[in-house]
C-alpha cells in the first residue's frame, strides 16, 4: 500500500477538498490509505472552543457556532443538496461534542484538550470521504482511534506498537482506499489521545510501518523540503534528496515540514518518504531515504519561537555538578518542558526549552529555592545545520545574542 498525508493547508476549504480529487486522478488511488488533518485553521478554532469551555462558558456556543458555520459553508460548496447524508453525519459529530461538554467532569486541561481537539480531523475526514464517494472514488472511512492505541499521556501520547500492529492488520484491506484521521489515537479506556501538534505525519508513518507500505507521501503547499521556512527566511531552496539520518536531525531541531517522530519507523523498514506539492503533484519534490547526507548540501535554517531561556547558578557560588544537573533535569521533566539547548560551565547552567504546558511559574518556584535564576521569556532559537560564516552573520544581524553553541555540523543561537 501507499500512504498519503494531506495537511490542513491542503484541505483548508472546499477548493482544497476538490484538489484532493485532482491529485488522486494524477497519481492514482489504488491500494492507498489517506491520512487527513483538520481543515485550515480548525485546530486553532477548536483550541479556542476548549479555552472558553474551561474559562468562559458563556461564550462556548458562539465559538462552536463559528466552527459549525465554517464546515457548513464547505459542505454547501461541495454538495448540491442540503439533504445529502453528509449533513447528518456532520451533525452527529457535533452532537457527540455537545454530549461531552454536558457530561465531562474532568478539569484537567490536557484530557479535555484531547477529547475535543480531534473533532477537527473527524469532521474533515467525514466530509472528504463522502465527497470522494460522490466523485467515484469509493473509500472506507476509518476511525483511527480503533487502530492506533497509546498510553494516556494526553497531548503527547506514546504509541503501543504491539496493540496498534494487531489492530491495523485486522482493520485494513490492502485493496481498498481508506480515509482516516491524523494526530489521534486512543488509550486502553478508549478515551481519545493525541500524538502532539503536527502529529498527522507521525500517523502516516505508524500506518506505513504496520502495513509494510511501499511509500509515504506528504502533500504540502511547498514544492518539497526547503532549506528554511519560506514564511520566515528569504531565498529558500529545494532539497532534492535527504537521508533518514539528516531528516531526523532537521526534525529534531524543529524543522516543521516533517514531524520529529515520523522518520524512525520509516527508517526501520526503509520505507521512502516523499514530500510533494499538492499544487504540482507530478513534480519530483523531495525524497527521504537511506542515501547519505543532503542534496544540495547548503545551510538549513530552523526557527523556534516563544522559547524560554533559563540561566542557573548555585546560591553559594559552588560548582554546578552532576547532582545539580540531575535535579534540574528531573524538575524540567516533571513540569513537561521540552528541552532544546543546554550549556554549562563550572558555575552556571543554561537551558532553552518550550513551555508547551504553561508550567513555567511552577518550575521557577522550585528552582529558585536552590538556585539563582535568570529567566528570559519569548526568546527565539535559531538552528543552522551545515552552517558557514556567511549564514551565521546574516542570522545574527540586528539581533541580541543570548546564547550560542556550535557543533561540527550545527550551530544554535538564542536571540532576543
mmCIF file of C-alpha atoms in Angstrom:
data_model
loop_
_atom_site.group_PDB
_atom_site.id
_atom_site.type_symbol
_atom_site.label_atom_id
_atom_site.label_comp_id
_atom_site.label_asym_id
_atom_site.label_seq_id
_atom_site.Cartn_x
_atom_site.Cartn_y
_atom_site.Cartn_z
ATOM 1 C CA UNK A 1 0.000 0.000 0.000
ATOM 2 C CA UNK A 2 0.858 3.646 -0.310
ATOM 3 C CA UNK A 3 0.158 6.091 2.498
ATOM 4 C CA UNK A 4 -0.730 9.695 1.661
ATOM 5 C CA UNK A 5 -0.999 12.517 4.162
ATOM 6 C CA UNK A 6 -2.872 15.728 3.408
ATOM 7 C CA UNK A 7 -2.339 18.517 5.937
ATOM 8 C CA UNK A 8 -4.646 21.347 6.913
ATOM 9 C CA UNK A 9 -3.292 23.688 4.241
ATOM 10 C CA UNK A 10 -4.117 21.180 1.509
ATOM 11 C CA UNK A 11 -7.767 20.856 2.629
ATOM 12 C CA UNK A 12 -8.249 24.364 4.003
ATOM 13 C CA UNK A 13 -11.535 24.917 2.125
ATOM 14 C CA UNK A 14 -13.856 23.390 -0.485
ATOM 15 C CA UNK A 15 -11.322 24.144 -3.217
ATOM 16 C CA UNK A 16 -8.704 22.181 -1.303
ATOM 17 C CA UNK A 17 -11.015 19.181 -0.995
ATOM 18 C CA UNK A 18 -11.686 19.323 -4.740
ATOM 19 C CA UNK A 19 -7.934 19.431 -5.350
ATOM 20 C CA UNK A 20 -7.505 16.141 -3.454
ATOM 21 C CA UNK A 21 -9.564 14.607 -6.268
ATOM 22 C CA UNK A 22 -7.222 16.155 -8.840
ATOM 23 C CA UNK A 23 -4.161 14.781 -7.037
ATOM 24 C CA UNK A 24 -5.669 11.281 -6.921
ATOM 25 C CA UNK A 25 -6.582 11.455 -10.605
ATOM 26 C CA UNK A 26 -2.972 12.264 -11.485
ATOM 27 C CA UNK A 27 -1.140 9.874 -9.150
ATOM 28 C CA UNK A 28 -3.768 7.136 -8.680
ATOM 29 C CA UNK A 29 -5.770 5.953 -5.684
ATOM 30 C CA UNK A 30 -5.422 2.153 -5.745
ATOM 31 C CA UNK A 31 -4.089 0.445 -2.607
ATOM 32 C CA UNK A 32 -3.908 3.767 -0.785
ATOM 33 C CA UNK A 33 -4.576 4.923 2.753
ATOM 34 C CA UNK A 34 -5.082 8.680 3.106
ATOM 35 C CA UNK A 35 -4.387 10.426 6.409
ATOM 36 C CA UNK A 36 -6.019 13.846 6.726
ATOM 37 C CA UNK A 37 -5.600 16.724 9.189
ATOM 38 C CA UNK A 38 -8.229 19.218 10.356
ATOM 39 C CA UNK A 39 -9.209 21.742 7.697
ATOM 40 C CA UNK A 40 -7.293 25.023 7.528
ATOM 41 C CA UNK A 41 -7.131 26.727 10.913
ATOM 42 C CA UNK A 42 -9.706 24.463 12.579
ATOM 43 C CA UNK A 43 -7.239 23.111 15.138
ATOM 44 C CA UNK A 44 -6.765 26.703 16.340
ATOM 45 C CA UNK A 45 -10.546 27.200 16.310
ATOM 46 C CA UNK A 46 -11.077 24.111 18.464
ATOM 47 C CA UNK A 47 -8.364 25.347 20.832
ATOM 48 C CA UNK A 48 -10.483 28.485 21.312
ATOM 49 C CA UNK A 49 -13.520 26.268 21.968
ATOM 50 C CA UNK A 50 -11.551 24.423 24.648
ATOM 51 C CA UNK A 51 -10.399 27.678 26.215
ATOM 52 C CA UNK A 52 -13.890 29.136 26.526
ATOM 53 C CA UNK A 53 -15.280 25.811 27.780
ATOM 54 C CA UNK A 54 -12.794 25.846 30.647
ATOM 55 C CA UNK A 55 -12.702 29.584 31.328
ATOM 56 C CA UNK A 56 -15.664 31.397 29.799
ATOM 57 C CA UNK A 57 -18.624 29.060 29.276
ATOM 58 C CA UNK A 58 -20.980 31.920 28.398
ATOM 59 C CA UNK A 59 -19.229 32.209 25.019
ATOM 60 C CA UNK A 60 -18.966 28.470 24.354
ATOM 61 C CA UNK A 61 -21.903 28.214 21.952
ATOM 62 C CA UNK A 62 -20.648 31.214 19.945
ATOM 63 C CA UNK A 63 -17.273 29.547 19.414
ATOM 64 C CA UNK A 64 -18.882 26.239 18.479
ATOM 65 C CA UNK A 65 -21.193 28.041 16.066
ATOM 66 C CA UNK A 66 -18.150 29.558 14.338
ATOM 67 C CA UNK A 67 -16.792 26.052 13.761
ATOM 68 C CA UNK A 68 -20.186 24.785 12.573
ATOM 69 C CA UNK A 69 -20.572 27.680 10.163
ATOM 70 C CA UNK A 70 -17.158 27.055 8.623
ATOM 71 C CA UNK A 71 -17.903 23.386 7.965
ATOM 72 C CA UNK A 72 -21.463 24.103 6.812
ATOM 73 C CA UNK A 73 -20.143 26.536 4.189
ATOM 74 C CA UNK A 74 -17.671 23.924 2.949
ATOM 75 C CA UNK A 75 -20.484 21.374 2.668
ATOM 76 C CA UNK A 76 -22.706 23.763 0.721
ATOM 77 C CA UNK A 77 -19.898 24.308 -1.806
ATOM 78 C CA UNK A 78 -19.207 20.604 -2.236
ATOM 79 C CA UNK A 79 -22.658 19.009 -2.240
ATOM 80 C CA UNK A 80 -25.619 20.091 -4.346
ATOM 81 C CA UNK A 81 -28.353 19.131 -1.869
ATOM 82 C CA UNK A 82 -28.539 20.025 1.819
ATOM 83 C CA UNK A 83 -30.390 16.702 2.190
ATOM 84 C CA UNK A 84 -27.206 14.780 1.392
ATOM 85 C CA UNK A 85 -26.269 12.171 4.030
ATOM 86 C CA UNK A 86 -23.049 14.047 4.818
ATOM 87 C CA UNK A 87 -25.034 16.797 6.572
ATOM 88 C CA UNK A 88 -26.462 14.245 9.003
ATOM 89 C CA UNK A 89 -23.046 12.700 9.632
ATOM 90 C CA UNK A 90 -21.546 16.111 10.455
ATOM 91 C CA UNK A 91 -24.480 16.944 12.751
ATOM 92 C CA UNK A 92 -23.908 13.685 14.635
ATOM 93 C CA UNK A 93 -20.288 14.613 15.283
ATOM 94 C CA UNK A 94 -21.303 17.999 16.700
ATOM 95 C CA UNK A 95 -23.920 16.253 18.855
ATOM 96 C CA UNK A 96 -21.191 13.971 20.238
ATOM 97 C CA UNK A 97 -19.140 17.036 21.096
ATOM 98 C CA UNK A 98 -22.132 18.628 22.836
ATOM 99 C CA UNK A 99 -22.654 15.473 24.915
ATOM 100 C CA UNK A 100 -19.028 15.593 26.038
ATOM 101 C CA UNK A 101 -19.335 19.209 27.192
ATOM 102 C CA UNK A 102 -22.500 18.376 29.129
ATOM 103 C CA UNK A 103 -21.200 15.226 30.819
ATOM 104 C CA UNK A 104 -17.475 15.842 31.341
ATOM 105 C CA UNK A 105 -16.387 16.117 34.982
ATOM 106 C CA UNK A 106 -12.635 16.414 34.482
ATOM 107 C CA UNK A 107 -10.983 19.820 34.981
ATOM 108 C CA UNK A 108 -7.709 18.540 33.509
ATOM 109 C CA UNK A 109 -6.798 20.696 30.525
ATOM 110 C CA UNK A 110 -4.795 18.038 28.697
ATOM 111 C CA UNK A 111 -7.586 15.457 28.988
ATOM 112 C CA UNK A 112 -10.241 17.924 27.808
ATOM 113 C CA UNK A 113 -7.939 19.061 25.001
ATOM 114 C CA UNK A 114 -7.592 15.574 23.592
ATOM 115 C CA UNK A 115 -11.303 14.769 23.796
ATOM 116 C CA UNK A 116 -12.239 17.935 21.897
ATOM 117 C CA UNK A 117 -9.411 18.803 19.511
ATOM 118 C CA UNK A 118 -9.758 15.660 17.401
ATOM 119 C CA UNK A 119 -13.176 16.698 16.111
ATOM 120 C CA UNK A 120 -11.315 18.810 13.559
ATOM 121 C CA UNK A 121 -9.920 15.626 11.997
ATOM 122 C CA UNK A 122 -13.170 13.670 12.397
ATOM 123 C CA UNK A 123 -15.091 16.401 10.564
ATOM 124 C CA UNK A 124 -12.575 16.864 7.745
ATOM 125 C CA UNK A 125 -12.271 13.136 7.022
ATOM 126 C CA UNK A 126 -16.037 12.635 7.076
ATOM 127 C CA UNK A 127 -16.503 15.429 4.528
ATOM 128 C CA UNK A 128 -13.693 14.187 2.280
ATOM 129 C CA UNK A 129 -14.846 10.564 2.461
ATOM 130 C CA UNK A 130 -18.373 11.487 1.379
ATOM 131 C CA UNK A 131 -17.047 13.764 -1.365
ATOM 132 C CA UNK A 132 -14.698 11.122 -2.762
ATOM 133 C CA UNK A 133 -17.556 8.626 -2.872
ATOM 134 C CA UNK A 134 -19.660 11.245 -4.641
ATOM 135 C CA UNK A 135 -16.974 11.606 -7.299
ATOM 136 C CA UNK A 136 -16.478 7.899 -7.903
ATOM 137 C CA UNK A 137 -13.540 7.266 -5.540
ATOM 138 C CA UNK A 138 -15.115 4.533 -3.412
ATOM 139 C CA UNK A 139 -13.499 4.506 0.007
ATOM 140 C CA UNK A 140 -13.873 3.361 3.589
ATOM 141 C CA UNK A 141 -13.888 5.948 6.376
ATOM 142 C CA UNK A 142 -11.734 4.588 9.196
ATOM 143 C CA UNK A 143 -11.783 5.847 12.783
ATOM 144 C CA UNK A 144 -8.071 5.951 13.572
ATOM 145 C CA UNK A 145 -8.819 5.596 17.282
ATOM 146 C CA UNK A 146 -9.850 1.996 16.612
ATOM 147 C CA UNK A 147 -6.344 1.250 15.272
ATOM 148 C CA UNK A 148 -3.738 3.464 16.936
ATOM 149 C CA UNK A 149 -3.523 2.561 20.626
ATOM 150 C CA UNK A 150 -1.500 4.671 23.054
ATOM 151 C CA UNK A 151 -0.884 5.336 26.730
ATOM 152 C CA UNK A 152 -2.822 8.125 28.453
ATOM 153 C CA UNK A 153 -0.155 10.822 28.253
ATOM 154 C CA UNK A 154 -2.623 13.328 26.861
ATOM 155 C CA UNK A 155 -1.367 15.861 24.267
ATOM 156 C CA UNK A 156 1.743 13.763 23.650
ATOM 157 C CA UNK A 157 0.738 10.118 23.809
ATOM 158 C CA UNK A 158 3.140 7.232 23.236
ATOM 159 C CA UNK A 159 2.145 4.524 20.768
ATOM 160 C CA UNK A 160 1.559 0.944 21.914
ATOM 161 C CA UNK A 161 3.152 -0.583 18.842
ATOM 162 C CA UNK A 162 2.195 -4.199 19.513
ATOM 163 C CA UNK A 163 -1.518 -3.440 20.005
ATOM 164 C CA UNK A 164 -1.520 -0.997 17.087
ATOM 165 C CA UNK A 165 0.116 -3.521 14.740
ATOM 166 C CA UNK A 166 -2.513 -6.132 15.589
ATOM 167 C CA UNK A 167 -5.436 -3.750 15.093
ATOM 168 C CA UNK A 168 -4.109 -2.268 11.837
ATOM 169 C CA UNK A 169 -3.554 -5.758 10.406
ATOM 170 C CA UNK A 170 -7.149 -6.701 11.262
ATOM 171 C CA UNK A 171 -8.729 -3.453 10.057
ATOM 172 C CA UNK A 172 -7.045 -2.740 6.707
ATOM 173 C CA UNK A 173 -7.741 -4.477 3.396
ATOM 174 C CA UNK A 174 -4.772 -3.587 1.157
ATOM 175 C CA UNK A 175 -7.005 -3.497 -1.936
ATOM 176 C CA UNK A 176 -9.239 -0.722 -0.557
ATOM 177 C CA UNK A 177 -8.990 3.071 -0.467
ATOM 178 C CA UNK A 178 -9.189 4.378 3.109
ATOM 179 C CA UNK A 179 -9.649 7.830 4.593
ATOM 180 C CA UNK A 180 -8.586 8.266 8.213
ATOM 181 C CA UNK A 181 -7.557 10.931 10.703
ATOM 182 C CA UNK A 182 -4.094 12.084 11.589
ATOM 183 C CA UNK A 183 -2.903 13.143 15.042
ATOM 184 C CA UNK A 184 -5.286 10.907 17.044
ATOM 185 C CA UNK A 185 -5.258 7.623 18.944
ATOM 186 C CA UNK A 186 -6.986 6.138 21.960
ATOM 187 C CA UNK A 187 -5.902 4.777 25.332
ATOM 188 C CA UNK A 188 -6.910 1.483 26.948
ATOM 189 C CA UNK A 189 -10.147 3.083 28.208
ATOM 190 C CA UNK A 190 -10.926 4.300 24.658
ATOM 191 C CA UNK A 191 -10.517 7.958 25.557
ATOM 192 C CA UNK A 192 -9.118 9.966 22.648
ATOM 193 C CA UNK A 193 -5.416 10.814 22.802
ATOM 194 C CA UNK A 194 -3.260 12.980 20.560
ATOM 195 C CA UNK A 195 0.271 12.408 19.307
ATOM 196 C CA UNK A 196 1.474 16.005 19.664
ATOM 197 C CA UNK A 197 0.902 19.039 17.474
ATOM 198 C CA UNK A 198 1.520 18.300 13.779
ATOM 199 C CA UNK A 199 1.213 14.579 14.587
ATOM 200 C CA UNK A 200 -0.567 13.642 11.359
ATOM 201 C CA UNK A 201 2.781 12.944 9.678
ATOM 202 C CA UNK A 202 3.522 10.544 12.515
ATOM 203 C CA UNK A 203 0.160 8.842 11.994
ATOM 204 C CA UNK A 204 1.071 8.249 8.356
ATOM 205 C CA UNK A 205 4.369 6.681 9.439
ATOM 206 C CA UNK A 206 2.628 4.462 12.010
ATOM 207 C CA UNK A 207 0.303 3.037 9.356
ATOM 208 C CA UNK A 208 3.159 2.683 6.860
ATOM 209 C CA UNK A 209 5.216 0.738 9.396
ATOM 210 C CA UNK A 210 2.343 -1.570 10.348
ATOM 211 C CA UNK A 211 1.357 -2.141 6.693
ATOM 212 C CA UNK A 212 4.909 -2.523 5.350
ATOM 213 C CA UNK A 213 3.917 0.231 2.952
ATOM 214 C CA UNK A 214 5.582 0.904 -0.375
ATOM 215 C CA UNK A 215 5.982 4.615 0.457
ATOM 216 C CA UNK A 216 4.629 7.612 2.371
ATOM 217 C CA UNK A 217 3.854 10.877 0.587
ATOM 218 C CA UNK A 218 3.238 14.107 2.491
ATOM 219 C CA UNK A 219 1.365 16.634 0.331
ATOM 220 C CA UNK A 220 2.335 20.227 1.151
ATOM 221 C CA UNK A 221 1.823 23.752 -0.149
ATOM 222 C CA UNK A 222 5.560 23.944 -0.940
ATOM 223 C CA UNK A 223 7.468 22.037 -3.653
ATOM 224 C CA UNK A 224 9.147 19.768 -1.090
ATOM 225 C CA UNK A 225 11.532 20.147 1.833
ATOM 226 C CA UNK A 226 13.159 23.570 1.629
ATOM 227 C CA UNK A 227 16.292 24.694 3.453
ATOM 228 C CA UNK A 228 14.147 27.055 5.552
ATOM 229 C CA UNK A 229 10.559 28.062 6.129
ATOM 230 C CA UNK A 230 9.791 30.458 3.231
ATOM 231 C CA UNK A 231 7.445 32.432 5.503
ATOM 232 C CA UNK A 232 10.448 33.334 7.674
ATOM 233 C CA UNK A 233 13.625 33.016 5.610
ATOM 234 C CA UNK A 234 14.347 34.598 2.239
ATOM 235 C CA UNK A 235 15.594 32.877 -0.907
ATOM 236 C CA UNK A 236 14.909 29.331 0.274
ATOM 237 C CA UNK A 237 15.967 26.402 -1.933
ATOM 238 C CA UNK A 238 14.534 22.939 -2.542
ATOM 239 C CA UNK A 239 16.390 19.965 -1.091
ATOM 240 C CA UNK A 240 16.072 17.186 -3.675
ATOM 241 C CA UNK A 241 17.225 14.275 -1.501
ATOM 242 C CA UNK A 242 17.763 13.805 2.229
ATOM 243 C CA UNK A 243 18.943 10.771 4.172
ATOM 244 C CA UNK A 244 16.856 9.449 7.046
ATOM 245 C CA UNK A 245 19.598 10.485 9.455
ATOM 246 C CA UNK A 246 19.782 14.020 8.092
ATOM 247 C CA UNK A 247 15.988 14.369 8.105
ATOM 248 C CA UNK A 248 15.848 13.146 11.712
ATOM 249 C CA UNK A 249 18.428 15.779 12.650
ATOM 250 C CA UNK A 250 16.414 18.534 10.932
ATOM 251 C CA UNK A 251 13.174 17.352 12.538
ATOM 252 C CA UNK A 252 14.810 17.060 15.957
ATOM 253 C CA UNK A 253 15.905 20.678 15.794
ATOM 254 C CA UNK A 254 12.406 21.751 14.816
ATOM 255 C CA UNK A 255 12.067 21.763 11.027
ATOM 256 C CA UNK A 256 8.296 21.954 10.701
ATOM 257 C CA UNK A 257 7.985 20.220 7.345
ATOM 258 C CA UNK A 258 8.387 16.738 8.912
ATOM 259 C CA UNK A 259 7.209 15.693 12.373
ATOM 260 C CA UNK A 260 10.146 14.569 14.581
ATOM 261 C CA UNK A 261 8.707 11.100 15.325
ATOM 262 C CA UNK A 262 7.778 10.365 11.718
ATOM 263 C CA UNK A 263 11.142 9.224 10.462
ATOM 264 C CA UNK A 264 12.289 6.472 12.825
ATOM 265 C CA UNK A 265 9.580 3.919 11.945
ATOM 266 C CA UNK A 266 10.135 4.604 8.243
ATOM 267 C CA UNK A 267 13.892 4.213 8.589
ATOM 268 C CA UNK A 268 13.393 0.942 10.489
ATOM 269 C CA UNK A 269 11.781 -0.630 7.415
ATOM 270 C CA UNK A 270 13.496 1.562 4.789
ATOM 271 C CA UNK A 271 10.167 2.957 3.594
ATOM 272 C CA UNK A 272 10.844 6.018 1.406
ATOM 273 C CA UNK A 273 9.169 9.317 2.283
ATOM 274 C CA UNK A 274 8.226 11.790 -0.431
ATOM 275 C CA UNK A 275 7.359 15.409 0.278
ATOM 276 C CA UNK A 276 5.491 16.887 -2.676
ATOM 277 C CA UNK A 277 3.369 19.836 -3.719
ATOM 278 C CA UNK A 278 -0.380 19.241 -3.878
ATOM 279 C CA UNK A 279 -0.468 22.038 -6.478
ATOM 280 C CA UNK A 280 2.002 20.248 -8.764
ATOM 281 C CA UNK A 281 1.648 16.585 -7.784
ATOM 282 C CA UNK A 282 3.686 15.219 -10.678
ATOM 283 C CA UNK A 283 6.804 17.228 -9.746
ATOM 284 C CA UNK A 284 9.503 15.126 -8.033
ATOM 285 C CA UNK A 285 9.566 17.036 -4.721
ATOM 286 C CA UNK A 286 11.940 15.764 -2.040
ATOM 287 C CA UNK A 287 12.863 12.137 -1.390
ATOM 288 C CA UNK A 288 13.876 10.950 2.076
ATOM 289 C CA UNK A 289 15.540 7.527 2.052
ATOM 290 C CA UNK A 290 18.668 5.650 3.132
ATOM 291 C CA UNK A 291 21.003 7.676 0.903
ATOM 292 C CA UNK A 292 23.709 9.731 2.597
ATOM 293 C CA UNK A 293 23.582 13.434 3.506
ATOM 294 C CA UNK A 294 21.526 16.031 1.672
ATOM 295 C CA UNK A 295 21.469 17.274 -1.905
ATOM 296 C CA UNK A 296 22.355 20.039 -2.449
ATOM 297 C CA UNK A 297 24.483 20.468 0.666
ATOM 298 C CA UNK A 298 23.602 24.003 1.747
ATOM 299 C CA UNK A 299 22.862 25.677 5.110
ATOM 300 C CA UNK A 300 19.430 24.734 6.501
ATOM 301 C CA UNK A 301 17.669 27.232 8.776
ATOM 302 C CA UNK A 302 15.210 26.416 11.558
ATOM 303 C CA UNK A 303 13.419 28.799 13.922
ATOM 304 C CA UNK A 304 11.615 28.020 17.164
ATOM 305 C CA UNK A 305 9.799 30.997 18.667
ATOM 306 C CA UNK A 306 8.283 31.653 22.103
ATOM 307 C CA UNK A 307 11.062 29.780 23.893
ATOM 308 C CA UNK A 308 12.271 30.240 27.474
ATOM 309 C CA UNK A 309 15.960 30.626 28.367
ATOM 310 C CA UNK A 310 16.979 29.998 31.977
ATOM 311 C CA UNK A 311 20.458 30.618 33.368
ATOM 312 C CA UNK A 312 21.096 28.970 36.727
ATOM 313 C CA UNK A 313 23.894 29.179 39.268
ATOM 314 C CA UNK A 314 24.139 27.873 42.820
ATOM 315 C CA UNK A 315 23.277 30.290 45.624
ATOM 316 C CA UNK A 316 26.616 29.651 47.364
ATOM 317 C CA UNK A 317 28.580 30.001 44.082
ATOM 318 C CA UNK A 318 29.768 26.386 44.284
ATOM 319 C CA UNK A 319 30.220 24.360 41.120
ATOM 320 C CA UNK A 320 27.230 23.170 39.136
ATOM 321 C CA UNK A 321 27.957 19.446 39.235
ATOM 322 C CA UNK A 322 26.181 16.203 38.338
ATOM 323 C CA UNK A 323 23.901 16.292 41.377
ATOM 324 C CA UNK A 324 22.662 19.801 40.483
ATOM 325 C CA UNK A 325 22.195 18.963 36.817
ATOM 326 C CA UNK A 326 20.290 15.795 37.677
ATOM 327 C CA UNK A 327 17.932 17.759 39.921
ATOM 328 C CA UNK A 328 17.392 20.419 37.236
ATOM 329 C CA UNK A 329 16.515 17.805 34.608
ATOM 330 C CA UNK A 330 14.163 15.992 36.967
ATOM 331 C CA UNK A 331 12.309 19.273 37.508
ATOM 332 C CA UNK A 332 12.216 20.018 33.766
ATOM 333 C CA UNK A 333 10.824 16.545 33.095
ATOM 334 C CA UNK A 334 8.222 16.673 35.873
ATOM 335 C CA UNK A 335 6.967 20.027 34.530
ATOM 336 C CA UNK A 336 6.824 18.658 30.936
ATOM 337 C CA UNK A 337 9.359 21.069 29.475
ATOM 338 C CA UNK A 338 10.705 20.218 26.008
ATOM 339 C CA UNK A 339 14.437 20.976 26.224
ATOM 340 C CA UNK A 340 16.099 22.257 23.040
ATOM 341 C CA UNK A 341 19.520 23.546 24.148
ATOM 342 C CA UNK A 342 21.712 23.070 27.219
ATOM 343 C CA UNK A 343 25.021 24.732 28.022
ATOM 344 C CA UNK A 344 27.004 24.532 31.244
ATOM 345 C CA UNK A 345 30.211 25.830 32.752
ATOM 346 C CA UNK A 346 31.750 25.299 36.181
ATOM 347 C CA UNK A 347 29.395 27.716 37.970
ATOM 348 C CA UNK A 348 26.428 28.109 35.640
ATOM 349 C CA UNK A 349 23.927 26.082 33.670
ATOM 350 C CA UNK A 350 21.742 27.417 30.846
ATOM 351 C CA UNK A 351 18.777 25.692 29.278
ATOM 352 C CA UNK A 352 16.419 26.749 26.485
ATOM 353 C CA UNK A 353 13.053 25.000 26.327
ATOM 354 C CA UNK A 354 9.471 25.100 25.157
ATOM 355 C CA UNK A 355 6.867 25.643 27.895
ATOM 356 C CA UNK A 356 4.059 23.897 25.963
ATOM 357 C CA UNK A 357 2.123 23.063 29.131
ATOM 358 C CA UNK A 358 2.368 26.540 30.734
ATOM 359 C CA UNK A 359 4.171 25.265 33.813
ATOM 360 C CA UNK A 360 6.922 27.907 33.905
ATOM 361 C CA UNK A 361 5.819 29.645 37.110
ATOM 362 C CA UNK A 362 5.631 26.341 38.996
ATOM 363 C CA UNK A 363 9.066 25.366 37.714
ATOM 364 C CA UNK A 364 10.596 28.687 38.738
ATOM 365 C CA UNK A 365 9.256 28.310 42.292
ATOM 366 C CA UNK A 366 11.116 25.027 42.664
ATOM 367 C CA UNK A 367 14.314 26.230 41.021
ATOM 368 C CA UNK A 368 14.562 29.481 42.991
ATOM 369 C CA UNK A 369 14.583 27.523 46.240
ATOM 370 C CA UNK A 370 18.046 26.241 45.384
ATOM 371 C CA UNK A 371 19.448 28.296 42.503
ATOM 372 C CA UNK A 372 19.946 31.854 41.400
ATOM 373 C CA UNK A 373 17.754 32.058 38.305
ATOM 374 C CA UNK A 374 17.763 34.456 35.360
ATOM 375 C CA UNK A 375 14.771 33.963 33.100
ATOM 376 C CA UNK A 376 14.289 35.263 29.556
ATOM 377 C CA UNK A 377 10.845 34.587 28.068
ATOM 378 C CA UNK A 378 9.708 34.848 24.450
ATOM 379 C CA UNK A 379 13.179 34.277 23.044
ATOM 380 C CA UNK A 380 13.878 32.812 19.613
ATOM 381 C CA UNK A 381 16.010 29.749 18.979
ATOM 382 C CA UNK A 382 17.691 29.597 15.580
ATOM 383 C CA UNK A 383 19.410 26.451 14.357
ATOM 384 C CA UNK A 384 21.606 26.302 11.259
ATOM 385 C CA UNK A 385 22.501 22.861 10.010
ATOM 386 C CA UNK A 386 25.600 22.812 7.733
ATOM 387 C CA UNK A 387 26.375 26.405 8.667
ATOM 388 C CA UNK A 388 29.025 28.669 7.195
ATOM 389 C CA UNK A 389 30.319 32.079 8.276
ATOM 390 C CA UNK A 390 28.040 33.932 5.889
ATOM 391 C CA UNK A 391 24.898 32.235 7.148
ATOM 392 C CA UNK A 392 25.818 32.923 10.796
ATOM 393 C CA UNK A 393 26.492 36.607 10.156
ATOM 394 C CA UNK A 394 23.238 37.012 8.234
ATOM 395 C CA UNK A 395 21.242 35.390 11.007
ATOM 396 C CA UNK A 396 22.819 37.378 13.855
ATOM 397 C CA UNK A 397 22.379 40.735 12.141
ATOM 398 C CA UNK A 398 20.350 43.214 14.262
ATOM 399 C CA UNK A 399 19.705 40.629 16.997
ATOM 400 C CA UNK A 400 20.778 40.387 20.648
ATOM 401 C CA UNK A 401 22.522 37.027 21.060
ATOM 402 C CA UNK A 402 21.892 35.473 24.485
ATOM 403 C CA UNK A 403 23.487 32.087 23.878
ATOM 404 C CA UNK A 404 25.462 30.451 21.093
ATOM 405 C CA UNK A 405 26.526 26.839 20.789
ATOM 406 C CA UNK A 406 28.486 25.261 17.938
ATOM 407 C CA UNK A 407 28.812 21.618 16.961
ATOM 408 C CA UNK A 408 30.578 20.100 13.969
ATOM 409 C CA UNK A 409 27.585 20.442 11.611
ATOM 410 C CA UNK A 410 25.159 22.544 13.649
ATOM 411 C CA UNK A 411 25.014 25.910 15.389
ATOM 412 C CA UNK A 412 22.248 27.018 17.747
ATOM 413 C CA UNK A 413 21.711 30.658 18.640
ATOM 414 C CA UNK A 414 19.236 32.041 21.179
ATOM 415 C CA UNK A 415 18.253 35.643 20.490
ATOM 416 C CA UNK A 416 16.017 38.327 21.955
#
